CSV table of C-alpha atoms in Angstrom, one decimal:
chain,number,residue,atom,x,y,z
A,15,PHE,CA,139.1,111.7,-203.0
A,16,ILE,CA,135.6,110.4,-202.2
A,17,ALA,CA,134.8,106.8,-201.1
A,18,VAL,CA,131.0,106.7,-200.6
A,19,ASN,CA,130.9,103.2,-199.0
A,20,ASP,CA,133.7,104.1,-196.6
A,21,GLY,CA,132.4,107.6,-195.7
A,22,VAL,CA,135.5,109.3,-196.9
A,23,ASP,CA,135.7,112.8,-198.4
A,24,SER,CA,139.1,114.4,-198.6
A,25,GLU,CA,137.6,118.0,-198.8
A,26,GLU,CA,135.6,117.6,-195.6
A,27,GLN,CA,138.5,115.8,-193.9
A,28,LEU,CA,136.1,113.0,-192.8
A,29,GLY,CA,137.5,109.5,-192.2
A,30,ASN,CA,141.0,110.4,-193.3
A,31,ASP,CA,142.6,109.0,-190.1
A,32,PHE,CA,141.6,105.4,-191.0
A,33,THR,CA,142.2,105.8,-194.8
A,34,PRO,CA,145.9,104.7,-194.8
A,35,PHE,CA,145.1,101.6,-192.9
A,36,ARG,CA,142.2,100.8,-195.3
A,37,ASN,CA,144.6,101.4,-198.2
A,38,ILE,CA,147.1,98.9,-196.7
A,39,ILE,CA,144.5,96.3,-196.3
A,40,ASN,CA,143.4,96.8,-200.0
A,41,GLU,CA,147.1,96.5,-201.0
A,42,TRP,CA,147.4,93.2,-199.1
A,43,TYR,CA,144.2,91.9,-200.7
A,44,ALA,CA,145.5,92.8,-204.3
A,45,LYS,CA,148.9,91.2,-203.6
A,46,ASP,CA,147.2,88.0,-202.2
A,47,THR,CA,144.9,87.7,-205.1
A,48,SER,CA,147.9,88.2,-207.6
A,49,LYS,CA,149.8,85.5,-205.7
A,50,LYS,CA,146.9,82.9,-206.0
A,51,ILE,CA,146.5,83.7,-209.7
A,52,ARG,CA,150.2,83.3,-210.4
A,53,ALA,CA,150.2,79.9,-208.5
A,54,PHE,CA,147.2,78.8,-210.6
A,55,PHE,CA,148.9,79.6,-213.9
A,56,ARG,CA,152.2,78.1,-212.6
A,57,ASN,CA,150.5,74.8,-212.0
A,58,LYS,CA,148.7,74.8,-215.3
A,59,GLY,CA,151.8,75.7,-217.2
A,60,MET,CA,153.9,73.0,-215.5
A,61,SER,CA,151.2,70.4,-216.4
A,62,GLY,CA,151.9,71.0,-220.1
A,63,GLN,CA,148.7,73.0,-220.9
A,64,ARG,CA,149.0,75.9,-223.1
A,65,LEU,CA,148.8,79.3,-221.3
A,66,ALA,CA,148.2,81.6,-224.2
A,67,SER,CA,144.5,82.2,-224.8
A,68,ASN,CA,144.7,82.7,-228.5
A,69,ALA,CA,145.8,80.0,-231.0
A,70,PRO,CA,148.9,81.1,-233.1
A,71,TYR,CA,148.4,81.6,-236.8
A,72,GLY,CA,148.2,78.3,-238.6
A,73,TYR,CA,146.3,76.6,-235.8
A,74,ILE,CA,142.7,76.7,-234.2
A,75,LYS,CA,141.7,75.7,-230.8
A,76,GLY,CA,139.8,72.4,-230.4
A,77,GLU,CA,136.9,71.9,-228.0
A,78,ASP,CA,139.3,70.3,-225.4
A,79,GLY,CA,141.7,73.4,-225.8
A,80,HIS,CA,144.2,71.6,-227.7
A,81,LEU,CA,145.7,73.0,-231.0
A,82,LEU,CA,144.5,71.7,-234.3
A,83,VAL,CA,146.1,72.5,-237.7
A,84,ASP,CA,144.0,75.1,-239.5
A,85,GLU,CA,143.8,73.8,-243.1
A,86,GLU,CA,143.3,77.4,-244.5
A,87,THR,CA,146.3,79.1,-242.9
A,88,ALA,CA,148.7,76.3,-242.2
A,89,PRO,CA,149.9,76.2,-245.9
A,90,VAL,CA,150.8,80.0,-245.6
A,91,VAL,CA,152.9,79.2,-242.6
A,92,GLU,CA,154.8,76.5,-244.7
A,93,LEU,CA,155.2,79.1,-247.5
A,94,ILE,CA,156.6,81.8,-245.2
A,95,PHE,CA,159.3,79.3,-244.0
A,96,GLN,CA,160.0,78.2,-247.6
A,97,LEU,CA,160.5,81.7,-248.7
A,98,CYS,CA,162.8,82.3,-245.8
A,99,LEU,CA,164.8,79.2,-246.8
A,100,GLU,CA,165.2,80.8,-250.3
A,101,GLY,CA,167.1,83.7,-248.6
A,102,ASN,CA,164.3,86.2,-248.3
A,103,GLY,CA,164.0,88.4,-245.2
A,104,PRO,CA,160.7,89.4,-243.4
A,105,GLY,CA,160.3,92.6,-245.3
A,106,LYS,CA,160.5,91.0,-248.7
A,107,ILE,CA,158.3,88.0,-247.6
A,108,ALA,CA,155.6,90.5,-246.4
A,109,ARG,CA,155.7,92.1,-249.9
A,110,MET,CA,155.5,88.7,-251.6
A,111,LEU,CA,152.5,87.6,-249.5
A,112,LYS,CA,150.7,90.8,-250.4
A,113,GLU,CA,151.5,90.4,-254.1
A,114,ARG,CA,149.8,86.9,-253.9
A,115,GLU,CA,146.8,88.5,-252.1
A,116,ILE,CA,147.0,86.3,-249.1
A,117,PRO,CA,144.8,87.7,-246.2
A,118,THR,CA,146.7,88.8,-243.1
A,119,PRO,CA,146.1,87.0,-239.7
A,120,GLY,CA,144.1,90.1,-238.6
A,121,THR,CA,141.9,89.8,-241.7
A,122,ILE,CA,141.3,86.1,-241.1
A,123,GLU,CA,140.4,86.9,-237.4
A,124,PHE,CA,137.9,89.6,-238.6
A,125,ARG,CA,136.3,87.2,-241.0
A,126,ARG,CA,135.9,84.5,-238.3
A,127,THR,CA,135.1,86.5,-235.2
A,128,GLY,CA,134.3,90.1,-236.2
A,129,ARG,CA,137.2,91.6,-234.2
A,130,THR,CA,138.7,94.6,-235.8
A,131,SER,CA,141.8,95.3,-233.7
A,132,ARG,CA,144.1,94.1,-236.4
A,133,TYR,CA,141.9,94.4,-239.5
A,134,TYR,CA,142.5,97.0,-242.2
A,135,PRO,CA,139.5,97.1,-244.6
A,136,ASP,CA,141.4,99.3,-247.1
A,137,ASP,CA,144.2,96.8,-247.4
A,138,PRO,CA,143.3,93.3,-246.0
A,139,CYS,CA,146.5,91.7,-247.4
A,140,ARG,CA,149.0,94.2,-246.1
A,141,TRP,CA,151.4,92.0,-244.1
A,142,ASN,CA,153.7,93.5,-241.6
A,143,PRO,CA,157.2,92.4,-241.5
A,144,ALA,CA,157.0,92.0,-237.7
A,145,THR,CA,154.1,89.6,-238.1
A,146,VAL,CA,156.3,87.6,-240.5
A,147,LEU,CA,159.2,87.6,-238.0
A,148,SER,CA,157.0,86.4,-235.2
A,149,ILE,CA,155.8,83.5,-237.2
A,150,LEU,CA,159.4,82.5,-238.2
A,151,GLU,CA,160.4,82.6,-234.4
A,152,GLN,CA,157.3,80.8,-233.2
A,153,ASP,CA,158.5,77.3,-231.9
A,154,THR,CA,154.8,76.2,-231.6
A,155,TYR,CA,155.0,75.1,-235.3
A,156,LEU,CA,157.4,72.3,-234.1
A,157,GLY,CA,154.5,70.7,-232.3
A,158,ARG,CA,155.8,71.8,-228.9
A,159,THR,CA,154.2,74.0,-226.1
A,160,THR,CA,156.6,76.5,-224.5
A,161,ASN,CA,155.1,78.2,-221.3
A,162,PHE,CA,156.5,81.0,-219.3
A,163,LYS,CA,158.2,82.9,-222.2
A,164,THR,CA,157.5,86.2,-220.4
A,165,THR,CA,156.9,87.3,-216.8
A,166,LYS,CA,156.1,90.6,-214.9
A,167,LEU,CA,158.0,91.9,-211.9
A,168,SER,CA,154.9,92.4,-209.8
A,169,TYR,CA,151.2,92.8,-210.0
A,170,LYS,CA,151.7,96.6,-210.1
A,171,SER,CA,153.7,96.4,-213.3
A,172,LYS,CA,152.3,95.9,-216.8
A,173,LYS,CA,155.6,95.5,-218.5
A,174,ALA,CA,156.3,92.0,-219.8
A,175,ILE,CA,160.0,90.7,-219.3
A,176,ILE,CA,161.4,87.9,-221.5
A,177,ASN,CA,162.3,84.9,-219.4
A,178,PRO,CA,165.7,83.1,-220.2
A,179,PRO,CA,165.4,79.6,-221.7
A,180,ASP,CA,166.3,77.9,-218.4
A,181,LYS,CA,163.1,79.5,-216.8
A,182,ARG,CA,160.8,78.3,-219.5
A,183,ALA,CA,158.8,75.0,-219.5
A,184,VAL,CA,159.0,73.1,-222.9
A,185,PHE,CA,156.7,70.1,-223.7
A,186,GLU,CA,157.3,68.2,-226.9
A,187,GLY,CA,154.6,66.6,-229.1
A,188,THR,CA,151.6,68.3,-227.6
A,189,HIS,CA,150.1,68.8,-231.0
A,190,LYS,CA,150.8,68.3,-234.6
A,191,ALA,CA,153.7,70.0,-236.2
A,192,ILE,CA,153.4,72.2,-239.2
A,193,ILE,CA,157.2,72.7,-239.8
A,194,ASP,CA,159.8,69.9,-239.5
A,195,ARG,CA,162.7,70.4,-237.1
A,196,GLU,CA,165.4,70.5,-239.9
A,197,THR,CA,163.6,73.3,-241.8
A,198,TRP,CA,163.1,75.1,-238.4
A,199,GLU,CA,166.9,74.9,-237.5
A,200,ILE,CA,168.0,76.0,-240.9
A,201,VAL,CA,165.6,79.0,-240.9
A,202,GLN,CA,166.8,80.1,-237.4
A,203,LYS,CA,170.5,79.9,-238.6
A,204,SER,CA,169.5,81.9,-241.6
A,205,ARG,CA,167.9,84.6,-239.5
A,206,GLU,CA,171.2,84.8,-237.6
A,207,GLN,CA,172.9,85.6,-240.8
A,208,ARG,CA,171.1,88.8,-241.5
A,209,ARG,CA,172.1,90.3,-244.8
A,210,ARG,CA,171.2,93.3,-247.0
A,211,PRO,CA,170.1,93.4,-250.5
A,212,THR,CA,172.2,95.3,-253.0
A,213,LYS,CA,171.4,98.9,-254.1
A,214,LEU,CA,169.7,97.3,-257.1
A,215,GLY,CA,167.2,95.5,-254.7
A,216,GLU,CA,168.7,92.1,-255.3
A,217,MET,CA,170.1,89.6,-252.8
A,218,GLY,CA,173.4,87.8,-253.5
A,219,LEU,CA,173.3,84.1,-253.6
A,220,PHE,CA,176.1,83.8,-250.9
A,221,SER,CA,175.2,87.0,-249.0
A,222,GLY,CA,175.4,86.1,-245.3
A,223,LEU,CA,177.0,82.7,-246.0
A,224,ALA,CA,180.5,83.5,-247.4
A,225,TYR,CA,183.2,84.4,-244.9
A,226,CYS,CA,186.9,85.5,-245.1
A,227,ALA,CA,189.3,82.6,-244.0
A,228,ASP,CA,191.8,85.0,-242.5
A,229,CYS,CA,189.8,87.7,-240.5
A,230,GLY,CA,186.4,86.0,-240.4
A,231,ALA,CA,184.4,88.9,-241.8
A,232,LYS,CA,181.6,88.3,-244.2
A,233,LEU,CA,182.3,88.7,-248.0
A,234,TYR,CA,180.7,91.8,-249.6
A,235,HIS,CA,178.7,91.1,-252.7
A,236,HIS,CA,180.0,93.5,-255.4
A,237,ARG,CA,177.9,94.4,-258.6
A,238,THR,CA,176.7,97.4,-260.5
A,239,VAL,CA,174.1,98.0,-263.2
A,240,THR,CA,176.8,97.7,-265.9
A,241,PHE,CA,178.2,94.3,-264.6
A,242,THR,CA,177.2,91.1,-266.3
A,243,LYS,CA,176.5,88.0,-264.1
A,244,GLU,CA,180.1,86.9,-264.9
A,245,GLN,CA,181.6,90.1,-263.5
A,246,GLU,CA,179.9,90.0,-260.1
A,247,SER,CA,182.2,89.2,-257.2
A,248,TYR,CA,182.7,88.8,-253.5
A,249,THR,CA,185.4,90.6,-251.5
A,250,CYS,CA,186.3,90.8,-247.7
A,251,ALA,CA,184.3,93.4,-245.9
A,252,ASN,CA,187.1,94.4,-243.8
A,253,TYR,CA,189.4,94.9,-247.0
A,254,ARG,CA,186.6,97.0,-248.5
A,255,SER,CA,185.9,99.3,-245.5
A,256,ARG,CA,189.2,99.5,-243.6
A,257,LYS,CA,191.9,97.8,-245.6
A,258,GLN,CA,192.6,95.6,-242.6
A,259,CYS,CA,192.7,92.4,-244.7
A,260,THR,CA,193.4,91.3,-248.2
A,261,ALA,CA,190.6,91.3,-250.8
A,262,HIS,CA,190.0,87.5,-251.0
A,263,TYR,CA,188.5,88.3,-254.3
A,264,ILE,CA,186.4,85.6,-256.0
A,265,ARG,CA,183.9,85.9,-258.9
A,266,ALA,CA,180.4,84.9,-258.0
A,267,VAL,CA,180.1,82.4,-260.8
A,268,VAL,CA,183.2,80.6,-259.8
A,269,LEU,CA,182.1,80.4,-256.3
A,270,GLU,CA,178.7,79.1,-257.2
A,271,GLN,CA,180.4,76.5,-259.5
A,272,LEU,CA,182.7,75.2,-256.7
A,273,VAL,CA,180.0,74.9,-254.1
A,274,LEU,CA,177.8,73.1,-256.6
A,275,GLN,CA,180.5,70.6,-257.5
A,276,ASN,CA,181.2,70.0,-253.8
A,277,LEU,CA,177.7,69.5,-252.9
A,278,GLN,CA,176.9,67.2,-255.8
A,279,ARG,CA,179.8,64.9,-254.5
A,280,VAL,CA,178.5,65.0,-250.9
A,281,VAL,CA,175.0,64.3,-251.9
A,282,ALA,CA,176.1,61.3,-254.3
A,283,TYR,CA,178.3,59.9,-251.5
A,284,ALA,CA,175.4,60.0,-249.0
A,285,GLN,CA,173.0,58.5,-251.3
A,286,ASP,CA,175.3,55.6,-252.5
A,287,ASP,CA,176.2,54.3,-249.0
A,288,GLU,CA,174.4,55.9,-246.0
A,289,ASP,CA,176.1,53.8,-243.4
A,290,GLU,CA,179.6,54.5,-244.7
A,291,PHE,CA,178.7,58.2,-244.9
A,292,VAL,CA,177.7,58.3,-241.3
A,293,ARG,CA,180.8,56.5,-240.2
A,294,ARG,CA,183.1,58.8,-242.2
A,295,VAL,CA,181.4,61.9,-240.9
A,296,MET,CA,181.7,60.7,-237.3
A,297,GLU,CA,185.4,59.9,-237.9
A,298,ASN,CA,185.9,63.3,-239.5
A,299,LYS,CA,186.9,64.8,-236.1
A,300,THR,CA,190.6,65.3,-235.8
A,301,ALA,CA,192.7,63.2,-233.4
A,302,ALA,CA,193.1,66.3,-231.2
A,303,GLN,CA,189.4,66.7,-230.8
A,304,ARG,CA,188.9,63.1,-230.0
A,305,THR,CA,191.7,63.3,-227.4
A,306,GLU,CA,190.1,66.4,-225.9
A,307,GLN,CA,186.8,64.5,-225.5
A,308,GLU,CA,188.4,61.5,-223.8
A,309,ARG,CA,190.4,63.9,-221.5
A,310,ALA,CA,187.1,65.8,-220.7
A,311,LYS,CA,185.4,62.5,-220.0
A,312,ARG,CA,188.1,61.3,-217.5
A,313,LYS,CA,188.3,64.7,-215.8
A,314,LEU,CA,184.4,64.8,-215.5
A,315,GLU,CA,184.4,61.4,-213.7
A,316,LYS,CA,187.2,62.6,-211.4
A,317,GLN,CA,185.3,66.0,-210.6
A,318,GLU,CA,182.1,64.0,-209.9
A,319,ARG,CA,183.8,61.8,-207.4
A,320,ARG,CA,185.3,64.9,-205.7
A,321,ILE,CA,181.8,66.6,-205.5
A,322,SER,CA,180.5,63.5,-203.7
A,323,GLU,CA,183.5,63.5,-201.4
A,324,LEU,CA,182.9,67.1,-200.5
A,325,ASP,CA,179.3,66.4,-199.6
A,326,ARG,CA,180.5,63.9,-197.1
A,327,ILE,CA,183.2,66.2,-195.7
A,328,ILE,CA,180.7,69.1,-195.3
A,329,GLN,CA,178.3,66.8,-193.6
A,330,GLN,CA,181.1,65.6,-191.1
A,331,LEU,CA,182.0,69.2,-190.4
A,332,TYR,CA,178.5,69.9,-189.5
A,333,GLU,CA,178.2,66.9,-187.2
A,334,ASP,CA,181.5,67.9,-185.5
A,335,ARG,CA,180.2,71.4,-185.0
A,336,VAL,CA,177.0,70.1,-183.4
A,337,ALA,CA,179.0,67.8,-181.2
A,338,GLY,CA,181.2,70.8,-180.1
A,339,ALA,CA,184.4,69.4,-181.7
A,340,LEU,CA,184.8,72.5,-183.9
A,341,SER,CA,184.6,76.2,-182.9
A,342,VAL,CA,182.1,78.5,-184.9
A,343,GLU,CA,185.1,80.3,-186.5
A,344,ARG,CA,186.9,77.2,-187.7
A,345,PHE,CA,183.6,75.6,-188.9
A,346,THR,CA,182.8,78.7,-190.9
A,347,ARG,CA,186.2,79.0,-192.5
A,348,LEU,CA,186.4,75.3,-193.4
A,349,SER,CA,182.8,75.1,-194.7
A,350,GLU,CA,183.1,78.2,-196.9
A,351,GLY,CA,186.2,76.8,-198.5
A,352,TYR,CA,184.7,73.5,-199.3
A,353,GLU,CA,181.5,74.9,-200.5
A,354,LYS,CA,183.3,77.3,-202.8
A,355,GLU,CA,185.4,74.4,-204.2
A,356,GLN,CA,182.3,72.3,-204.7
A,357,LEU,CA,180.7,75.2,-206.5
A,358,ASP,CA,183.6,75.6,-208.9
A,359,LEU,CA,183.6,71.9,-209.6
A,360,LYS,CA,180.0,71.8,-210.4
A,361,GLN,CA,180.4,74.7,-212.9
A,362,SER,CA,183.3,72.9,-214.5
A,363,ALA,CA,181.4,69.7,-214.6
A,364,GLU,CA,178.7,71.3,-216.6
A,365,GLU,CA,181.1,72.5,-219.2
A,366,LEU,CA,182.7,69.1,-219.5
A,367,GLN,CA,179.3,67.4,-219.8
A,368,GLY,CA,178.8,69.6,-222.9
A,369,VAL,CA,182.1,68.4,-224.4
A,370,VAL,CA,181.3,64.8,-223.7
A,371,ALA,CA,177.7,65.1,-225.2
A,372,GLU,CA,179.0,66.6,-228.3
A,373,THR,CA,179.8,63.2,-229.9
A,374,GLU,CA,176.2,61.9,-229.3
A,375,ALA,CA,174.7,65.1,-230.6
A,376,GLN,CA,176.7,64.7,-233.8
A,377,ALA,CA,175.2,61.3,-234.6
A,378,VAL,CA,171.7,62.8,-234.5
A,379,ASN,CA,172.8,65.7,-236.7
A,380,VAL,CA,174.2,63.3,-239.4
A,381,ARG,CA,170.7,61.7,-239.5
A,382,ASN,CA,169.1,65.1,-240.0
A,383,PHE,CA,171.5,65.9,-242.8
A,384,LEU,CA,170.5,62.6,-244.6
A,385,LYS,CA,166.7,63.6,-244.3
A,386,ILE,CA,167.6,66.6,-246.3
A,387,VAL,CA,169.6,64.6,-248.8
A,388,LYS,CA,166.6,62.3,-249.5
A,389,LYS,CA,164.6,65.2,-250.7
A,390,TYR,CA,166.9,65.7,-253.8
A,391,THR,CA,168.0,63.2,-256.4
A,392,GLU,CA,171.0,65.1,-258.0
A,393,PRO,CA,171.2,68.9,-257.7
A,394,THR,CA,172.0,70.4,-261.0
A,395,GLU,CA,171.5,74.1,-260.1
A,396,LEU,CA,172.3,76.0,-256.9
A,397,THR,CA,169.2,77.8,-255.9
A,398,PRO,CA,168.8,80.0,-252.8
A,399,ALA,CA,166.6,77.4,-251.2
A,400,LEU,CA,168.9,74.4,-251.9
A,401,LEU,CA,171.9,76.4,-250.8
A,402,ARG,CA,170.6,77.4,-247.5
A,403,GLU,CA,169.0,74.0,-246.9
A,404,PHE,CA,172.4,72.3,-247.2
A,405,VAL,CA,175.1,74.9,-246.5
A,406,GLU,CA,175.9,76.6,-243.2
A,407,LYS,CA,178.8,78.7,-244.5
A,408,VAL,CA,181.5,79.0,-247.0
A,409,VAL,CA,184.9,80.1,-246.2
A,410,VAL,CA,187.0,81.6,-248.9
A,411,HIS,CA,190.8,81.6,-248.6
A,412,ALA,CA,193.2,84.2,-250.2
A,413,PRO,CA,194.3,83.3,-253.7
A,414,ASP,CA,197.7,81.5,-254.1
A,415,LYS,CA,200.0,82.5,-256.9
A,416,SER,CA,203.2,80.7,-255.9
A,417,SER,CA,202.9,78.2,-258.6
A,418,GLY,CA,202.6,80.8,-261.3
A,419,HIS,CA,198.8,80.1,-261.5
A,420,ARG,CA,196.1,81.8,-259.4
A,421,THR,CA,194.6,79.0,-257.3
A,422,GLN,CA,192.1,79.5,-254.6
A,423,ARG,CA,190.7,77.3,-251.9
A,424,ILE,CA,187.2,77.4,-250.4
A,425,ASP,CA,185.9,75.3,-247.4
A,426,VAL,CA,182.1,74.3,-247.5
A,427,HIS,CA,180.6,73.8,-244.1
A,428,TYR,CA,177.2,71.9,-244.2
A,429,ASN,CA,174.3,72.2,-241.9
A,430,PHE,CA,174.3,69.6,-239.0
A,431,ILE,CA,177.7,68.0,-240.1
A,432,GLY,CA,180.2,70.8,-240.6
A,433,GLU,CA,183.0,70.6,-243.1
A,434,VAL,CA,183.3,67.3,-245.1
A,435,ASP,CA,186.9,66.3,-245.5
A,436,PHE,CA,187.4,62.6,-246.1
A,437,SER,CA,190.4,62.2,-248.3
A,438,PRO,CA,192.4,64.0,-251.1
A,439,GLU,CA,190.2,62.1,-253.6
A,440,PHE,CA,186.9,63.3,-251.8
A,441,SER,CA,187.8,66.6,-250.0
A,442,GLY,CA,185.8,69.2,-248.4
A,443,TYR,CA,187.3,71.9,-250.5
A,444,SER,CA,188.0,72.7,-254.2
A,445,LYS,CA,190.6,74.4,-256.0
A,446,THR,CA,190.4,76.3,-259.2
A,447,THR,CA,192.2,79.0,-261.2
A,448,THR,CA,190.0,82.1,-261.4
A,449,ALA,CA,190.0,84.6,-264.2
């Protein structure tokens, strides 16, 4: 090791006695610099300014640093979300973008800046599925800025660690949105319901959406080369793999017909009388659920009073200890007991607040559902995009043959509002005899 300015040469053993101290001082300097840089970025991030240096695909940076919609690439972002709504995964979307000869983000960057880090001159339209996935998960398209998504353990580490949501700073309305919130939430739910195409390379209409009513497993889309569309069916995955459930067999065309009929009734009802529709959906909770919410509200109020009372008790204990009225041992034992009780109450109160807030959140969700309804007049065909925009899941029950006829019930759960079950005349399920 040779340090010319410090006169250090490890071979000649010159100046080695002071080298460890010099290294410590250099270490302190690096650590102090890191601390100051972290503090700077922390203040910048908490003020709502965007920390990322590059604008995400679909945006460009304005002169003031704010994001502006890129008229060239923003339509591609909308297309990617629309293709995902139609039931396509990142891999298939990437292939579709290439077929349409849409330049990749790396190609766009090369054309504008000359950077070649993500540019492939032999294939400028070769999209990577990971790029598509990152776009689908990018909440910047909602018009919000989210800072501190990642962090590092120390200035010595290059590894980025993903921060949990409670450690991030989110600022709404910092720039113009490209994707509306309803589309965003539906796409995120669709991404959670990951599904595989059949061996023929096709995706079942209800793949990832249909579930068994008894065991909760997904229904398996069954088809072969020799099957006609009328012969395709869905069966319980647990029955097919481990015989741990019954088949819950239902033909694909029958399931499609039932869901379409149910959807048509729901859309027609919502369009005819919005106010009545909202009222009915809000009343759709069972009496038990409403009772649970009222009980949670009363319990929450009681716990909040007790938390405030414990604050006063702990303060009085401290004053008694300072005044000498309590021994150290007794003060420690009592304060630990009260603090533990207070901590448990606070955790319980947070859970109860979630239960109480559920009703208010549902009112907002109904309005979100109505926004989707207004996009359609009367659905006549069940397309993948339409299905995933409206339907969260379809629960298929086992067939009932007790009456001498094969009848089967399905429950349709809609995005934002759940299952619609108003009355026998207008029910959230349909019955049919399947062939």
